Amino acid sequence: MSRQVFGSLAVIGTLMLSACGVAYQSPSVNPMTGGADSKVRVLEITPESVMVANRSTYSPKELPGVFFATAGGGSTPRGAGAAPEPVIDYQNRPGALETRVPPALPELPYTIGVGDVLLLATPQVGSTVEQLTGLLAASNARQGYTVQDDGAIAIPNVGRVQVSGMTLEEAESRLFQRLVENQIDPTFSLEVSQFNSKRVSIGGAVAQPTVAPITLTPLYLDAALSAAGGVTAQDLDYASVRIYRDGTIYQIPLRELYSDRSLARIQLTDGDAVFVDTEYELDLAQAYFAERIRLAEFQQDARVAALNELTAEVNIRRGALNEARDNYMTRLELDSVDRDYVYLAGEVGEQSRYPLPFGKTASLADALYSSSGVPTRTGNVAEIYVLRGSPDPREFGALTAWQLDGRNATNFLLATRFQLRPNDVIFVAEQPVTKWNRVITQITPSLINTAAAQTLN
């Protein structure tokens, strides 16, 4: 059979089969134009129509609270006193951290403690000639004395004088009495030259962790953070300043600290531990405060058992959380979790269903490129549709076809802003030449078989 005859048979066969409606059927979006019975509306995706489409209400499904819970917090360890109460609710990730402010301290004068250095100044004694020349008229003998372990300072010709726990005024009165008893001129002045007995430690997200002394002037929270070089936390969403005092953890969100001046003026006391934490979980703070607790274990052995019990409880809770998370992931793999899906059909990389993510919305571009995008060889980029049904159950057959014309590549930017909703269908039509090639591919074997049979006859 000649090539011209074969080509004529192909054309005639194609026309005949097409007329019968059996040559090739492919899906397409066919809106009914005009009339009140129109069920399909085709709307071009434009910046304005994207705003209209995104107005529909939708709340993405959330991961279960076990994915936001931590192993910190728990019951009171036996035999070790009250443990720090949980700072935050671990059921779900909160919108903002809770503010827990320590109680106000009473205004008391500074009391001398072990390790402080006291400076005792007495008049300098000189010769009559020197006094007349005025060379020593304003000179004083200044001597420093360290408060020793027993709370006393040792002064030559006077002996040991107990000063620990006294204010400067009380210490001066005690020294005056001892000088008089030893027949020494009681003309002197007393001051603290080195403050070593009362300290506050500052650590975490600060420029330089340090230990700040408490002096005659009260030490406030802002001054303590400045002494450590300031806060270095960048993300303020879950950054907080935690204060460990007398077995209790207090918490001040960093945003609240910056906006409320009264929080910056929280007075600190001896033994406070300040920790700037940048994490939602308490792991870093727990390690820091555990270190502070271990320092006290030299004086209280019962803390060892308390820490072991707390660690065991944390490990048990962490294991339970990991098991719950693994079980959920297994259910997710077995498709036994209620999910929202979008379906991809037509000329896409792979016809499939796209699960909408947890906790956020997905765009048309997210779904398209999760399936390798639109194959430009077969797909008609001018006819990319998002088919969305009416939320009204009385209008089950009514739907809107949002059309994206990808011939202008800049329109794909709109695809990144078009939000998807559950049960949307993304459909990409085929190119006209693709449809023709598929028709030819289907009828060619039949024509060849027919021609071969005629040749044999």
XYZ file of C-alpha atoms in Angstrom:
457
model
C 0.000 0.000 0.000
C 1.365 3.409 -0.948
C 2.165 6.081 1.659
C -0.536 8.370 0.216
C -3.189 5.677 0.593
C -2.088 4.921 4.161
C -2.216 8.589 5.080
C -5.671 8.928 3.588
C -6.861 5.919 5.544
C -5.428 7.452 8.748
C -7.238 10.726 8.209
C -10.487 9.046 7.219
C -10.250 6.618 10.135
C -9.552 9.402 12.556
C -12.503 11.454 11.346
C -14.842 8.459 11.437
C -13.797 7.428 14.939
C -13.945 10.981 16.179
C -17.452 11.333 14.792
C -18.462 8.207 16.650
C -16.968 9.606 19.840
C -14.694 6.572 20.386
C -11.352 7.732 19.058
C -10.001 9.442 22.172
C -11.549 11.014 25.248
C -9.615 13.360 27.523
C -10.760 15.425 30.513
C -11.268 19.136 30.128
C -12.981 22.052 31.853
C -16.153 22.912 29.900
C -18.069 25.764 31.540
C -21.733 26.126 30.643
C -22.022 29.637 29.295
C -25.138 31.684 30.016
C -28.409 30.722 31.641
C -29.393 30.248 35.251
C -28.357 26.567 35.228
C -24.655 27.280 34.830
C -22.773 25.049 37.270
C -19.148 25.894 36.466
C -17.651 29.344 36.707
C -14.219 29.905 35.169
C -12.380 32.814 36.812
C -8.935 33.934 35.803
C -6.369 33.986 38.612
C -5.385 37.620 39.077
C -4.128 39.531 42.132
C -7.714 40.558 42.855
C -9.213 37.085 42.414
C -6.478 35.571 44.596
C -7.674 37.812 47.436
C -11.245 36.633 46.864
C -10.262 32.942 46.795
C -8.174 33.253 49.969
C -11.062 34.760 51.940
C -12.678 31.377 52.461
C -12.240 30.245 56.046
C -9.838 27.397 56.696
C -8.031 26.216 59.826
C -5.099 23.901 59.043
C -4.941 20.736 61.086
C -2.450 20.862 63.943
C 0.056 18.320 65.154
C -0.946 16.784 68.489
C 0.302 18.501 71.611
C 2.805 15.705 72.276
C 5.068 17.232 69.606
C 5.313 20.467 71.620
C 5.574 18.916 75.085
C 8.879 18.575 76.932
C 10.065 16.242 79.648
C 10.766 19.028 82.162
C 8.698 19.644 85.263
C 7.200 17.065 87.539
C 6.368 16.094 91.078
C 8.319 17.023 94.179
C 11.352 14.767 94.833
C 11.074 12.931 98.137
C 13.203 14.242 100.979
C 14.585 17.261 99.114
C 12.024 19.981 99.717
C 9.831 21.681 97.171
C 10.988 21.457 93.546
C 10.571 24.336 91.079
C 7.041 24.475 89.734
C 6.535 24.129 85.959
C 6.983 27.523 84.316
C 4.768 26.869 81.280
C 1.899 24.629 80.250
C 3.309 21.721 78.231
C 0.041 20.623 76.632
C 0.364 22.969 73.688
C 2.884 25.516 72.504
C 1.637 28.781 74.040
C 1.145 31.999 72.176
C 3.305 33.766 74.773
C 5.417 32.756 77.722
C 3.955 33.193 81.185
C 5.379 35.934 83.401
C 6.327 34.768 86.899
C 7.877 37.545 89.008
C 9.712 36.812 92.278
C 8.303 38.420 95.435
C 9.603 41.844 96.402
C 12.489 41.948 98.874
C 12.343 44.034 102.040
C 14.499 47.173 102.049
C 17.284 46.294 104.466
C 20.779 47.829 104.882
C 23.821 45.866 103.759
C 25.120 43.368 106.304
C 28.778 42.412 106.470
C 29.588 38.806 105.590
C 32.457 36.330 105.444
C 34.958 37.301 102.756
C 34.213 41.028 102.771
C 37.216 43.326 103.167
C 36.743 46.196 105.671
C 38.864 49.321 105.409
C 39.678 50.909 108.774
C 41.033 54.468 108.558
C 42.643 56.092 111.671
C 44.451 59.459 112.065
C 48.149 59.356 111.187
C 50.421 60.423 114.075
C 53.401 62.650 113.195
C 56.000 64.870 114.899
C 55.210 68.389 116.072
C 57.338 69.910 113.311
C 55.544 67.861 110.649
C 52.161 68.790 112.052
C 53.083 72.467 112.017
C 54.181 72.295 108.395
C 50.810 70.729 107.557
C 52.318 67.828 105.683
C 50.307 65.284 107.682
C 47.329 67.365 108.686
C 44.949 65.417 106.459
C 46.757 62.070 106.355
C 45.142 58.851 107.553
C 46.449 55.338 108.118
C 44.243 52.963 106.099
C 44.313 49.217 106.722
C 42.180 46.495 105.166
C 40.842 43.551 107.203
C 39.167 40.462 105.701
C 36.168 38.987 107.509
C 37.311 35.442 108.258
C 35.370 32.194 108.490
C 34.338 32.803 112.086
C 32.855 36.187 111.135
C 35.565 38.259 112.833
C 38.369 40.590 111.807
C 41.743 40.568 113.597
C 43.029 44.049 114.603
C 46.484 44.441 116.164
C 46.408 45.490 119.833
C 42.631 44.950 119.849
C 42.086 41.297 118.989
C 39.305 39.615 117.085
C 36.116 41.611 116.634
C 32.930 39.894 115.496
C 31.326 41.882 112.641
C 29.597 39.255 110.426
C 25.863 39.847 110.068
C 26.157 43.469 111.237
C 25.437 46.661 109.335
C 28.267 49.186 108.974
C 26.717 51.296 111.727
C 26.571 48.334 114.094
C 30.139 47.332 113.251
C 31.389 50.869 113.915
C 29.680 50.830 117.313
C 31.294 47.477 118.169
C 34.759 48.729 117.079
C 34.354 51.963 119.038
C 33.613 49.966 122.177
C 36.623 47.672 121.703
C 39.011 50.572 121.043
C 37.875 52.320 124.189
C 38.294 49.098 126.195
C 41.887 48.863 124.946
C 42.580 52.553 125.645
C 43.109 53.376 121.994
C 42.003 56.613 120.400
C 38.518 55.723 119.016
C 38.784 58.129 116.106
C 38.308 56.099 112.935
C 36.134 55.520 109.882
C 34.947 52.179 108.535
C 33.949 51.154 105.015
C 33.701 48.038 102.871
C 36.383 48.044 100.189
C 35.643 44.610 98.680
C 32.253 42.919 98.558
C 32.779 39.166 98.476
C 30.099 37.654 100.712
C 26.949 38.157 98.641
C 26.869 37.259 94.959
C 24.495 36.656 92.052
C 25.463 34.443 89.085
C 24.399 35.374 85.540
C 24.595 32.906 82.635
C 22.911 31.707 79.450
C 22.520 33.949 76.374
C 24.686 36.798 77.678
C 27.890 38.217 76.262
C 30.036 37.139 79.223
C 28.644 34.959 82.034
C 29.786 36.325 85.360
C 29.212 36.497 89.104
C 28.128 39.963 90.259
C 28.621 41.087 93.874
C 25.897 42.740 95.928
C 27.191 46.005 97.398
C 25.789 48.798 99.539
C 23.617 49.702 96.554
C 20.857 47.135 95.791
C 21.540 45.000 92.704
C 18.681 45.110 90.200
C 18.026 42.770 87.278
C 18.980 45.260 84.558
C 22.290 46.053 86.283
C 23.073 42.328 86.641
C 22.468 41.707 82.921
C 24.639 44.716 82.058
C 27.427 43.313 84.253
C 27.329 40.173 82.064
C 27.705 42.224 78.881
C 24.007 42.329 78.009
C 21.611 39.823 76.427
C 22.687 38.244 73.126
C 19.396 36.525 72.215
C 18.204 37.339 68.673
C 14.778 35.659 68.597
C 12.570 37.183 71.293
C 9.530 34.943 70.742
C 10.519 32.385 73.374
C 13.513 34.065 74.995
C 13.146 34.675 78.718
C 15.093 35.576 81.842
C 14.699 32.903 84.491
C 15.594 33.557 88.120
C 16.294 30.602 90.419
C 15.701 31.540 94.066
C 15.148 29.279 97.075
C 14.064 26.263 95.017
C 11.675 28.176 92.752
C 12.089 29.210 89.118
C 10.668 32.591 88.162
C 10.313 33.637 84.536
C 10.204 36.981 82.726
C 9.754 36.958 78.902
C 12.380 39.129 77.274
C 9.780 41.158 75.400
C 8.051 41.968 78.703
C 11.379 42.897 80.282
C 12.122 45.383 77.512
C 8.655 46.931 77.541
C 7.993 47.115 81.295
C 10.497 49.201 83.243
C 9.290 47.864 86.587
C 10.441 44.342 85.627
C 13.974 45.593 84.981
C 14.028 46.979 88.551
C 13.516 43.617 90.231
C 15.912 43.486 93.156
C 18.202 40.454 93.394
C 19.464 38.844 96.582
C 22.367 36.690 97.648
C 22.331 33.241 96.008
C 20.090 34.178 93.061
C 20.951 32.558 89.718
C 19.917 34.463 86.597
C 19.749 32.501 83.324
C 18.824 33.973 79.919
C 17.145 31.150 78.002
C 16.420 31.323 74.263
C 14.525 28.033 73.958
C 10.904 27.117 74.543
C 12.010 24.000 76.390
C 13.648 24.179 79.814
C 16.581 21.877 78.945
C 19.258 24.596 79.094
C 17.789 26.234 82.151
C 17.451 22.848 83.842
C 21.147 22.094 83.260
C 22.174 25.507 84.567
C 20.050 25.325 87.682
C 21.105 21.723 88.278
C 24.681 22.999 88.388
C 23.699 25.560 91.011
C 22.006 22.823 93.024
C 25.099 20.589 92.816
C 27.176 23.346 94.396
C 24.939 23.112 97.454
C 25.220 19.315 97.611
C 28.505 19.662 99.561
C 26.416 20.952 102.448
C 23.276 18.875 101.894
C 23.742 15.277 100.721
C 20.021 14.784 100.390
C 20.109 16.797 97.151
C 21.868 13.905 95.392
C 18.931 11.585 95.832
C 16.548 14.361 94.787
C 18.422 15.017 91.555
C 18.596 11.300 90.727
C 14.861 10.986 91.225
C 14.199 14.091 89.116
C 16.463 12.794 86.320
C 14.728 9.422 86.318
C 11.336 11.092 86.088
C 12.501 13.301 83.211
C 13.886 10.267 81.361
C 10.626 8.377 81.842
C 8.620 11.318 80.545
C 10.992 11.816 77.647
C 10.651 8.142 76.728
C 6.849 8.383 76.903
C 6.883 11.490 74.681
C 9.163 9.815 72.116
C 6.964 6.721 72.074
C 3.828 8.813 71.562
C 5.504 10.719 68.719
C 6.694 7.491 67.057
C 3.209 5.992 67.326
C 1.725 9.063 65.665
C 4.269 8.939 62.830
C 3.456 5.251 62.291
C -0.253 6.066 62.102
C 0.593 8.813 59.637
C 2.489 6.362 57.419
C -0.417 3.897 57.580
C -2.840 6.672 56.554
C -4.917 6.294 59.711
C -4.729 9.993 60.623
C -7.403 12.406 59.493
C -5.686 14.649 56.919
C -6.745 17.307 54.431
C -5.811 16.553 50.824
C -5.635 18.307 47.455
C -5.801 16.167 44.301
C -3.648 16.602 41.187
C -5.048 15.426 37.831
C -4.409 15.855 34.142
C -1.010 16.741 32.709
C 1.011 16.911 35.924
C 4.272 15.201 36.757
C 2.378 12.502 38.652
C -1.346 12.278 39.275
C -1.613 11.984 43.016
C -2.999 13.524 46.156
C -1.085 16.203 48.038
C -1.508 16.309 51.840
C -2.003 19.815 53.183
C 0.664 20.577 55.808
C 0.040 20.809 59.532
C -0.191 24.202 61.136
C -0.028 26.317 57.960
C -1.648 26.830 54.575
C -0.246 25.559 51.268
C -0.186 27.359 47.934
C -0.938 26.226 44.391
C 2.813 26.316 43.670
C 3.520 24.021 46.639
C 1.193 21.339 45.301
C 2.250 21.669 41.640
C 5.962 21.374 42.335
C 5.509 18.576 44.822
C 4.512 16.584 41.698
C 7.464 17.785 39.550
C 5.489 20.694 38.123
C 3.784 20.881 34.718
C 5.484 18.943 31.866
C 5.507 21.635 29.163
C 5.835 19.008 26.413
C 2.363 17.634 27.029
C 0.671 20.015 29.461
C -1.116 23.176 28.369
C 0.336 25.866 30.658
C -2.450 28.208 29.541
C -5.043 25.979 31.225
C -4.009 25.288 34.809
C -7.164 25.077 36.928
C -7.996 24.872 40.617
C -11.451 23.291 40.858
C -13.250 24.192 44.076
C -16.742 23.119 45.029
C -19.293 25.252 46.822
C -19.261 24.945 50.637
C -23.066 24.968 50.572
C -24.289 21.320 50.487
C -27.407 22.459 48.609
C -25.125 23.478 45.722
C -23.243 20.198 45.438
C -22.768 20.437 41.670
C -21.689 24.081 41.609
C -17.973 24.728 41.422
C -15.514 27.443 40.513
C -12.608 26.828 38.173
C -9.788 29.266 38.955
C -7.655 29.412 35.809
C -3.931 30.250 35.810
C -2.484 31.259 32.434
C 1.128 30.144 32.623
C 2.051 31.410 29.180
C 3.109 34.537 30.986
C 5.738 33.205 33.401
C 5.152 36.085 35.804
C 1.727 34.621 36.594
C 3.429 31.775 38.433
C 4.092 34.302 41.197
C 0.326 34.296 41.743
C 0.512 30.523 42.196
C 2.693 31.081 45.269
C -0.026 33.297 46.792
C -3.118 31.257 45.877
C -4.044 29.309 49.021
C -5.434 25.807 48.657
C -8.393 24.392 50.536
C -9.282 20.763 51.392
C -10.583 18.707 48.426
C -9.440 21.224 45.803
C -8.632 19.548 42.482
C -5.677 20.882 40.499
C -6.179 20.060 36.833
C -3.788 20.770 33.940
C -5.245 20.382 30.436
C -3.324 18.741 27.605
C -1.942 20.592 24.618
C -3.915 20.225 21.347
C -0.971 18.567 19.628
C -0.713 16.117 22.526
C -4.320 15.096 22.023
C -3.742 14.634 18.263
C -0.610 12.537 18.847
C -2.485 10.306 21.274
C -5.326 9.818 18.775
C -2.837 8.825 16.092
C -1.055 6.494 18.549
C -4.317 4.707 19.321
C -5.637 4.246 15.766
C -2.326 3.512 13.988
C -2.173 -0.210 15.016
C -5.731 -0.727 13.744
C -4.932 0.917 10.377
C -1.795 -1.148 9.991
C -3.670 -4.360 10.700
C -6.406 -3.367 8.210
C -3.872 -2.535 5.489
C -1.998 -5.790 6.067
C -5.224 -7.802 5.767
C -6.160 -6.106 2.471
C -2.689 -6.768 1.099
C -2.948 -10.466 1.910
C -6.361 -10.664 0.253
